[in-house]
PDB file of C-alpha atoms and ligand atoms in Angstrom:
ATOM      1  CA  MET A 263       6.659  37.051  -5.056  1.00 75.00           C
ATOM      2  CA  ASN A 264       7.810  33.609  -3.850  1.00 90.00           C
ATOM      3  CA  LYS A 265      11.153  32.893  -5.510  1.00 97.00           C
ATOM      4  CA  LEU A 266      11.596  29.223  -4.572  1.00 98.00           C
ATOM      5  CA  ILE A 267      12.707  27.032  -7.472  1.00 98.00           C
ATOM      6  CA  THR A 268      13.084  23.316  -6.899  1.00 98.00           C
ATOM      7  CA  PHE A 269      15.223  20.963  -8.974  1.00 98.00           C
ATOM      8  CA  GLU A 270      13.927  17.412  -9.407  1.00 98.00           C
ATOM      9  CA  GLY A 271      14.636  14.179 -11.231  1.00 98.00           C
ATOM     10  CA  VAL A 272      16.127  10.709 -10.894  1.00 96.00           C
ATOM     11  CA  ASP A 273      19.622  10.260  -9.467  1.00 92.00           C
ATOM     12  CA  GLY A 274      22.079  11.065 -12.265  1.00 91.00           C
ATOM     13  CA  CYS A 275      19.760  13.475 -14.146  1.00 94.00           C
ATOM     14  CA  GLY A 276      22.244  16.371 -13.911  1.00 94.00           C
ATOM     15  CA  LYS A 277      20.097  18.733 -11.810  1.00 96.00           C
ATOM     16  CA  SER A 278      22.831  19.628  -9.311  1.00 95.00           C
ATOM     17  CA  THR A 279      25.137  20.829 -12.108  1.00 96.00           C
ATOM     18  CA  GLN A 280      22.317  22.935 -13.512  1.00 98.00           C
ATOM     19  CA  LEU A 281      21.461  24.358 -10.091  1.00 98.00           C
ATOM     20  CA  LYS A 282      25.033  25.598  -9.776  1.00 98.00           C
ATOM     21  CA  ARG A 283      24.900  27.137 -13.262  1.00 98.00           C
ATOM     22  CA  VAL A 284      21.569  28.900 -12.620  1.00 98.00           C
ATOM     23  CA  SER A 285      22.843  30.307  -9.346  1.00 98.00           C
ATOM     24  CA  ASP A 286      25.961  31.709 -11.078  1.00 98.00           C
ATOM     25  CA  TRP A 287      23.796  33.211 -13.815  1.00 97.00           C
ATOM     26  CA  LEU A 288      21.329  34.836 -11.410  1.00 98.00           C
ATOM     27  CA  ARG A 289      24.165  36.238  -9.302  1.00 98.00           C
ATOM     28  CA  ASP A 290      25.791  37.680 -12.423  1.00 97.00           C
ATOM     29  CA  LEU A 291      22.469  39.409 -13.099  1.00 96.00           C
ATOM     30  CA  GLY A 292      22.748  40.991  -9.651  1.00 96.00           C
ATOM     31  CA  HIS A 293      20.242  38.867  -7.720  1.00 97.00           C
ATOM     32  CA  ASP A 294      20.572  37.464  -4.198  1.00 98.00           C
ATOM     33  CA  VAL A 295      20.594  33.685  -4.406  1.00 98.00           C
ATOM     34  CA  ILE A 296      20.622  30.975  -1.766  1.00 98.00           C
ATOM     35  CA  THR A 297      21.383  27.432  -2.901  1.00 98.00           C
ATOM     36  CA  THR A 298      20.320  24.556  -0.735  1.00 98.00           C
ATOM     37  CA  PHE A 299      19.425  20.859  -0.876  1.00 98.00           C
ATOM     38  CA  GLU A 300      17.486  18.032   0.736  1.00 98.00           C
ATOM     39  CA  PRO A 301      18.078  16.019   2.717  1.00 98.00           C
ATOM     40  CA  GLY A 302      20.652  17.490   5.082  1.00 98.00           C
ATOM     41  CA  ASP A 303      21.167  21.232   4.786  1.00 98.00           C
ATOM     42  CA  THR A 304      20.658  22.168   8.460  1.00 98.00           C
ATOM     43  CA  PRO A 305      22.708  20.984  11.457  1.00 98.00           C
ATOM     44  CA  LEU A 306      19.877  18.654  12.531  1.00 98.00           C
ATOM     45  CA  GLY A 307      19.227  17.682   8.918  1.00 98.00           C
ATOM     46  CA  LYS A 308      22.843  16.629   8.523  1.00 98.00           C
ATOM     47  CA  GLU A 309      22.287  14.014  11.230  1.00 98.00           C
ATOM     48  CA  ILE A 310      19.002  12.914   9.632  1.00 98.00           C
ATOM     49  CA  ARG A 311      20.739  12.631   6.236  1.00 97.00           C
ATOM     50  CA  SER A 312      23.369  10.397   7.666  1.00 96.00           C
ATOM     51  CA  LEU A 313      20.734   8.164   9.289  1.00 96.00           C
ATOM     52  CA  LEU A 314      18.857   8.004   5.997  1.00 96.00           C
ATOM     53  CA  LEU A 315      21.562   7.576   3.415  1.00 94.00           C
ATOM     54  CA  ALA A 316      24.838   6.360   4.924  1.00 92.00           C
ATOM     55  CA  GLY A 317      23.636   2.762   4.865  1.00 86.00           C
ATOM     56  CA  ASP A 318      24.521   1.957   8.503  1.00 91.00           C
ATOM     57  CA  PHE A 319      20.820   1.378   9.153  1.00 91.00           C
ATOM     58  CA  VAL A 320      18.046   0.310   6.814  1.00 94.00           C
ATOM     59  CA  PRO A 321      14.849   2.124   7.788  1.00 96.00           C
ATOM     60  CA  VAL A 322      11.507   0.526   7.009  1.00 96.00           C
ATOM     61  CA  PRO A 323       9.692   2.541   4.311  1.00 96.00           C
ATOM     62  CA  GLU A 324       7.456   4.299   6.862  1.00 95.00           C
ATOM     63  CA  THR A 325      10.501   5.452   8.878  1.00 97.00           C
ATOM     64  CA  GLU A 326      12.243   6.542   5.692  1.00 97.00           C
ATOM     65  CA  LEU A 327       9.266   8.745   4.779  1.00 97.00           C
ATOM     66  CA  LEU A 328       9.046  10.288   8.241  1.00 97.00           C
ATOM     67  CA  LEU A 329      12.754  11.096   8.317  1.00 98.00           C
ATOM     68  CA  PHE A 330      12.636  12.832   4.923  1.00 98.00           C
ATOM     69  CA  LEU A 331       9.637  14.855   6.140  1.00 98.00           C
ATOM     70  CA  ALA A 332      11.363  15.723   9.431  1.00 98.00           C
ATOM     71  CA  ASP A 333      14.366  16.961   7.481  1.00 98.00           C
ATOM     72  CA  ARG A 334      12.072  19.056   5.248  1.00 98.00           C
ATOM     73  CA  ALA A 335      10.181  20.801   8.049  1.00 98.00           C
ATOM     74  CA  GLN A 336      13.446  21.731   9.747  1.00 98.00           C
ATOM     75  CA  HIS A 337      14.866  22.939   6.442  1.00 98.00           C
ATOM     76  CA  VAL A 338      11.821  25.040   5.549  1.00 98.00           C
ATOM     77  CA  ARG A 339      11.672  26.756   8.940  1.00 98.00           C
ATOM     78  CA  GLU A 340      15.399  27.225   9.400  1.00 98.00           C
ATOM     79  CA  VAL A 341      16.640  27.980   5.865  1.00 98.00           C
ATOM     80  CA  ILE A 342      13.990  28.390   3.171  1.00 98.00           C
ATOM     81  CA  GLN A 343      11.461  30.644   4.896  1.00 98.00           C
ATOM     82  CA  PRO A 344      14.052  33.132   6.206  1.00 98.00           C
ATOM     83  CA  ALA A 345      15.757  33.251   2.801  1.00 98.00           C
ATOM     84  CA  LEU A 346      12.478  33.881   0.979  1.00 98.00           C
ATOM     85  CA  ALA A 347      11.555  36.530   3.556  1.00 97.00           C
ATOM     86  CA  SER A 348      14.831  38.323   2.801  1.00 97.00           C
ATOM     87  CA  GLY A 349      13.789  38.502  -0.864  1.00 97.00           C
ATOM     88  CA  ALA A 350      16.408  36.055  -2.152  1.00 98.00           C
ATOM     89  CA  TRP A 351      15.962  33.455  -4.840  1.00 98.00           C
ATOM     90  CA  VAL A 352      16.073  30.025  -3.242  1.00 98.00           C
ATOM     91  CA  LEU A 353      17.294  27.207  -5.456  1.00 98.00           C
ATOM     92  CA  CYS A 354      16.618  23.904  -3.752  1.00 98.00           C
ATOM     93  CA  ASP A 355      17.996  20.552  -4.900  1.00 98.00           C
ATOM     94  CA  ARG A 356      14.966  18.250  -4.311  1.00 98.00           C
ATOM     95  CA  TYR A 357      11.751  18.903  -2.366  1.00 98.00           C
ATOM     96  CA  SER A 358       8.335  17.273  -1.952  1.00 98.00           C
ATOM     97  CA  ASP A 359       8.160  15.929  -5.515  1.00 98.00           C
ATOM     98  CA  SER A 360      11.099  13.673  -4.605  1.00 98.00           C
ATOM     99  CA  THR A 361       9.200  12.310  -1.613  1.00 98.00           C
ATOM    100  CA  LEU A 362       6.209  11.610  -3.831  1.00 97.00           C
ATOM    101  CA  ALA A 363       8.391   9.848  -6.374  1.00 97.00           C
ATOM    102  CA  TYR A 364      10.741   7.908  -4.048  1.00 97.00           C
ATOM    103  CA  GLN A 365       8.661   7.102  -0.966  1.00 97.00           C
ATOM    104  CA  LEU A 366       5.027   7.262  -2.063  1.00 96.00           C
ATOM    105  CA  ALA A 367       5.528   5.803  -5.552  1.00 96.00           C
ATOM    106  CA  ALA A 368       8.763   3.787  -5.684  1.00 97.00           C
ATOM    107  CA  ARG A 369       8.445   2.454  -2.108  1.00 96.00           C
ATOM    108  CA  LYS A 370       4.716   2.067  -2.770  1.00 94.00           C
ATOM    109  CA  LEU A 371       3.700   3.818   0.454  1.00 94.00           C
ATOM    110  CA  GLY A 372       1.103   5.770  -1.498  1.00 84.00           C
ATOM    111  CA  ASP A 373      -0.875   2.519  -1.940  1.00 82.00           C
ATOM    112  CA  SER A 374      -1.817   2.584   1.755  1.00 80.00           C
ATOM    113  CA  ALA A 375      -5.126   3.934   3.005  1.00 71.00           C
ATOM    114  CA  ALA A 376      -3.508   6.870   4.831  1.00 75.00           C
ATOM    115  CA  ASN A 377      -3.615  10.194   3.023  1.00 88.00           C
ATOM    116  CA  LEU A 378       0.111  10.703   2.878  1.00 93.00           C
ATOM    117  CA  LYS A 379      -0.086  13.695   0.544  1.00 91.00           C
ATOM    118  CA  GLU A 380      -1.491  15.641   3.497  1.00 94.00           C
ATOM    119  CA  MET A 381       1.654  14.779   5.452  1.00 95.00           C
ATOM    120  CA  LEU A 382       3.747  16.156   2.615  1.00 96.00           C
ATOM    121  CA  VAL A 383       1.819  19.430   2.782  1.00 97.00           C
ATOM    122  CA  PHE A 384       2.267  19.516   6.577  1.00 97.00           C
ATOM    123  CA  ALA A 385       6.053  19.151   6.288  1.00 98.00           C
ATOM    124  CA  GLU A 386       6.245  22.022   3.777  1.00 98.00           C
ATOM    125  CA  CYS A 387       5.027  24.450   6.483  1.00 98.00           C
ATOM    126  CA  GLY A 388       3.095  26.400   3.860  1.00 97.00           C
ATOM    127  CA  VAL A 389       5.980  26.824   1.409  1.00 98.00           C
ATOM    128  CA  ARG A 390       5.281  25.707  -2.182  1.00 97.00           C
ATOM    129  CA  PRO A 391       7.738  26.196  -5.038  1.00 98.00           C
ATOM    130  CA  ALA A 392       6.961  28.917  -7.577  1.00 98.00           C
ATOM    131  CA  LEU A 393       8.569  26.700 -10.190  1.00 98.00           C
ATOM    132  CA  THR A 394       9.869  23.150 -10.314  1.00 98.00           C
ATOM    133  CA  LEU A 395      12.366  22.135 -12.958  1.00 98.00           C
ATOM    134  CA  TRP A 396      12.064  18.441 -13.753  1.00 98.00           C
ATOM    135  CA  PHE A 397      15.190  17.060 -15.439  1.00 98.00           C
ATOM    136  CA  ASP A 398      13.864  14.233 -17.553  1.00 98.00           C
ATOM    137  CA  VAL A 399      16.411  11.658 -18.648  1.00 97.00           C
ATOM    138  CA  PRO A 400      16.007   7.950 -19.475  1.00 96.00           C
ATOM    139  CA  VAL A 401      16.894   5.760 -16.494  1.00 95.00           C
ATOM    140  CA  ASP A 402      19.554   3.788 -18.381  1.00 93.00           C
ATOM    141  CA  GLU A 403      21.353   7.038 -19.262  1.00 93.00           C
ATOM    142  CA  ALA A 404      21.072   8.253 -15.645  1.00 93.00           C
ATOM    143  CA  MET A 405      22.502   4.949 -14.388  1.00 92.00           C
ATOM    144  CA  ARG A 406      25.359   5.165 -16.869  1.00 92.00           C
ATOM    145  CA  ARG A 407      26.206   8.639 -15.512  1.00 91.00           C
ATOM    146  CA  MET A 408      26.068   7.342 -11.939  1.00 90.00           C
ATOM    147  CA  MET A 409      28.414   4.499 -12.814  1.00 90.00           C
ATOM    148  CA  LYS A 410      30.876   7.026 -14.258  1.00 91.00           C
ATOM    149  CA  ARG A 411      30.699   9.033 -11.035  1.00 90.00           C
ATOM    150  CA  ALA A 412      31.329   5.919  -8.967  1.00 90.00           C
ATOM    151  CA  GLU A 413      34.372   5.113 -11.138  1.00 91.00           C
ATOM    152  CA  ALA A 414      35.606   8.658 -10.476  1.00 91.00           C
ATOM    153  CA  GLY A 415      35.461   7.911  -6.751  1.00 91.00           C
ATOM    154  CA  GLU A 416      32.129   9.517  -5.760  1.00 89.00           C
ATOM    155  CA  LYS A 417      30.486   7.564  -2.962  1.00 88.00           C
ATOM    156  CA  ALA A 418      27.021   6.206  -3.765  1.00 87.00           C
ATOM    157  CA  THR A 419      24.191   6.610  -1.226  1.00 89.00           C
ATOM    158  CA  ARG A 420      21.944   3.793  -0.017  1.00 90.00           C
ATOM    159  CA  LEU A 421      19.267   4.919  -2.490  1.00 90.00           C
ATOM    160  CA  ASP A 422      21.671   5.216  -5.442  1.00 87.00           C
ATOM    161  CA  ASP A 423      22.324   1.513  -4.950  1.00 87.00           C
ATOM    162  CA  GLU A 424      18.665   0.521  -5.388  1.00 91.00           C
ATOM    163  CA  ALA A 425      17.782  -1.759  -8.317  1.00 90.00           C
ATOM    164  CA  GLU A 426      17.059  -0.334 -11.774  1.00 91.00           C
ATOM    165  CA  SER A 427      13.360  -1.225 -11.310  1.00 94.00           C
ATOM    166  CA  PHE A 428      13.245   1.135  -8.296  1.00 95.00           C
ATOM    167  CA  HIS A 429      14.724   3.996 -10.343  1.00 95.00           C
ATOM    168  CA  GLU A 430      12.235   3.197 -13.142  1.00 96.00           C
ATOM    169  CA  ARG A 431       9.363   3.618 -10.675  1.00 97.00           C
ATOM    170  CA  VAL A 432      10.865   6.927  -9.499  1.00 97.00           C
ATOM    171  CA  SER A 433      11.184   8.087 -13.103  1.00 97.00           C
ATOM    172  CA  PHE A 434       7.619   7.081 -13.960  1.00 98.00           C
ATOM    173  CA  ALA A 435       6.324   8.943 -10.895  1.00 97.00           C
ATOM    174  CA  PHE A 436       8.076  12.168 -11.926  1.00 98.00           C
ATOM    175  CA  LYS A 437       6.532  11.845 -15.385  1.00 98.00           C
ATOM    176  CA  GLN A 438       3.102  11.315 -13.862  1.00 97.00           C
ATOM    177  CA  GLN A 439       3.469  14.378 -11.651  1.00 97.00           C
ATOM    178  CA  PHE A 440       4.403  16.417 -14.708  1.00 97.00           C
ATOM    179  CA  ASP A 441       1.422  15.074 -16.684  1.00 97.00           C
ATOM    180  CA  ASP A 442      -0.975  15.844 -13.781  1.00 96.00           C
ATOM    181  CA  ASN A 443       0.391  19.322 -13.165  1.00 94.00           C
ATOM    182  CA  ALA A 444      -2.592  21.444 -14.072  1.00 92.00           C
ATOM    183  CA  SER A 445      -1.131  24.641 -12.576  1.00 93.00           C
ATOM    184  CA  GLY A 446       1.970  24.407 -14.777  1.00 95.00           C
ATOM    185  CA  ARG A 447       4.276  24.588 -11.732  1.00 97.00           C
ATOM    186  CA  ILE A 448       6.474  21.815 -13.149  1.00 98.00           C
ATOM    187  CA  ALA A 449       8.519  22.517 -16.281  1.00 98.00           C
ATOM    188  CA  ARG A 450      10.148  19.625 -18.137  1.00 98.00           C
ATOM    189  CA  MET A 451      13.784  19.944 -19.175  1.00 98.00           C
ATOM    190  CA  ASP A 452      15.139  17.490 -21.732  1.00 98.00           C
ATOM    191  CA  ALA A 453      18.108  16.388 -19.633  1.00 97.00           C
ATOM    192  CA  ALA A 454      19.364  13.839 -22.156  1.00 96.00           C
ATOM    193  CA  GLN A 455      20.899  16.813 -24.051  1.00 96.00           C
ATOM    194  CA  GLY A 456      24.384  18.139 -23.357  1.00 95.00           C
ATOM    195  CA  MET A 457      24.897  20.369 -20.306  1.00 96.00           C
ATOM    196  CA  ASP A 458      25.001  23.624 -22.305  1.00 98.00           C
ATOM    197  CA  ASP A 459      21.752  22.802 -24.099  1.00 98.00           C
ATOM    198  CA  VAL A 460      20.055  21.963 -20.823  1.00 98.00           C
ATOM    199  CA  GLU A 461      21.326  25.211 -19.320  1.00 98.00           C
ATOM    200  CA  LYS A 462      19.759  27.123 -22.221  1.00 98.00           C
ATOM    201  CA  GLN A 463      16.423  25.380 -21.656  1.00 98.00           C
ATOM    202  CA  VAL A 464      16.577  26.339 -17.976  1.00 98.00           C
ATOM    203  CA  ARG A 465      17.389  29.980 -18.704  1.00 97.00           C
ATOM    204  CA  ASP A 466      14.570  30.173 -21.268  1.00 97.00           C
ATOM    205  CA  VAL A 467      12.028  28.922 -18.721  1.00 98.00           C
ATOM    206  CA  LEU A 468      13.234  31.354 -16.057  1.00 97.00           C
ATOM    207  CA  LYS A 469      13.140  34.267 -18.503  1.00 97.00           C
ATOM    208  CA  GLN A 470       9.637  33.346 -19.560  1.00 96.00           C
ATOM    209  CA  ARG A 471       8.241  32.659 -16.064  1.00 96.00           C
ATOM    210  CA  PHE A 472       9.878  35.497 -14.180  1.00 95.00           C
ATOM    211  CA  GLY A 473      10.442  38.069 -16.914  1.00 92.00           C
ATOM    212  CA  LEU A 474      14.214  37.965 -16.437  1.00 90.00           C
ATOM    213  CA  SER A 475      16.204  39.575 -19.192  1.00 79.00           C
ATOM    214  CA  ALA A 476      19.758  38.679 -20.297  1.00 71.00           C
TER     215      ALA A 476
HETATM  216  P1  TYD B 637      21.960  13.074  -2.822  1.00 94.40           P
HETATM  217  O1  TYD B 637      23.290  12.508  -2.536  1.00 94.40           O
HETATM  218  O2  TYD B 637      21.624  14.389  -2.176  1.00 94.40           O
HETATM  219  O3  TYD B 637      21.865  13.082  -4.366  1.00 94.40           O
HETATM  220  P2  TYD B 637      21.024  13.716  -5.487  1.00 94.40           P
HETATM  221  O4  TYD B 637      22.025  14.540  -6.240  1.00 94.40           O
HETATM  222  O5  TYD B 637      20.515  12.565  -6.288  1.00 94.40           O
HETATM  223  O6  TYD B 637      19.891  14.537  -4.920  1.00 94.40           O
HETATM  224  O7  TYD B 637      20.870  11.992  -2.436  1.00 94.40           O
HETATM  225  C1  TYD B 637      19.618  12.239  -1.993  1.00 94.40           C
HETATM  226  C2  TYD B 637      18.843  10.953  -2.150  1.00 94.40           C
HETATM  227  O8  TYD B 637      17.664  11.010  -1.343  1.00 94.40           O
HETATM  228  C3  TYD B 637      18.396  10.697  -3.576  1.00 94.40           C
HETATM  229  O9  TYD B 637      18.597   9.330  -3.890  1.00 94.40           O
HETATM  230  C4  TYD B 637      16.919  10.976  -3.539  1.00 94.40           C
HETATM  231  C5  TYD B 637      16.543  10.670  -2.116  1.00 94.40           C
HETATM  232  N1  TYD B 637      15.366  11.392  -1.612  1.00 94.40           N
HETATM  233  C6  TYD B 637      14.211  10.688  -1.286  1.00 94.40           C
HETATM  234  O10 TYD B 637      14.163   9.459  -1.437  1.00 94.40           O
HETATM  235  N2  TYD B 637      13.151  11.351  -0.768  1.00 94.40           N
HETATM  236  C7  TYD B 637      13.152  12.701  -0.569  1.00 94.40           C
HETATM  237  O11 TYD B 637      12.145  13.273  -0.098  1.00 94.40           O
HETATM  238  C8  TYD B 637      14.358  13.425  -0.892  1.00 94.40           C
HETATM  239  C9  TYD B 637      14.432  14.900  -0.662  1.00 94.40           C
HETATM  240  C10 TYD B 637      15.444  12.733  -1.412  1.00 94.40           C
END
């Protein structure tokens, strides 16, 4: 069984906190767990991440898409596939749904004639998530959380600093992907709730989908 779970949502949705909590929970249950993220969780990917997000350069949208896909292919081959082959759970902070939401929808690259969804499939190297947790939170609440983080000294990335309208397009795209998700791969978490409530929602989905007990 493929045990890849991806965590998705707008910046500030709380998915990274939940990823950490799920990994602790699964480990307590005795499972092998690898946690990882995109972009940047390989040595080459770290360089790509810096090119993409540090803000020293502003890539045109086409370049931005290609760099995210380059990071993904490297990540799948170098980290995700070997981890899945070893039988571990792989919890990945962002994957192709982010590219659909940020580059194809919010940057409007999906309006072009090229079939970019095929490029997304190519970069996945055959690896699809068994389950995607979508942390749904209103954009104004997500932006409020991001502002709090900035006040606490956390450095914003080039994309965090995009206008609210950009984040609204990202948010709408995630909702659309959830609505179109005939296979049921994507599960919606109400991420406007407190962290403990969201954690319970996540555990309930994992118990139901994978027959985990605890
Ligand atoms: P990061 O600092 O890792 O934060 P987050 O906790 O929000 O994931 O920032 C990654 C940024 O890259 C985030 O703004 C989303 C964006 N992104 C894309 O635009 N396309 C993609 O394919 C991926 C994986 C991320």
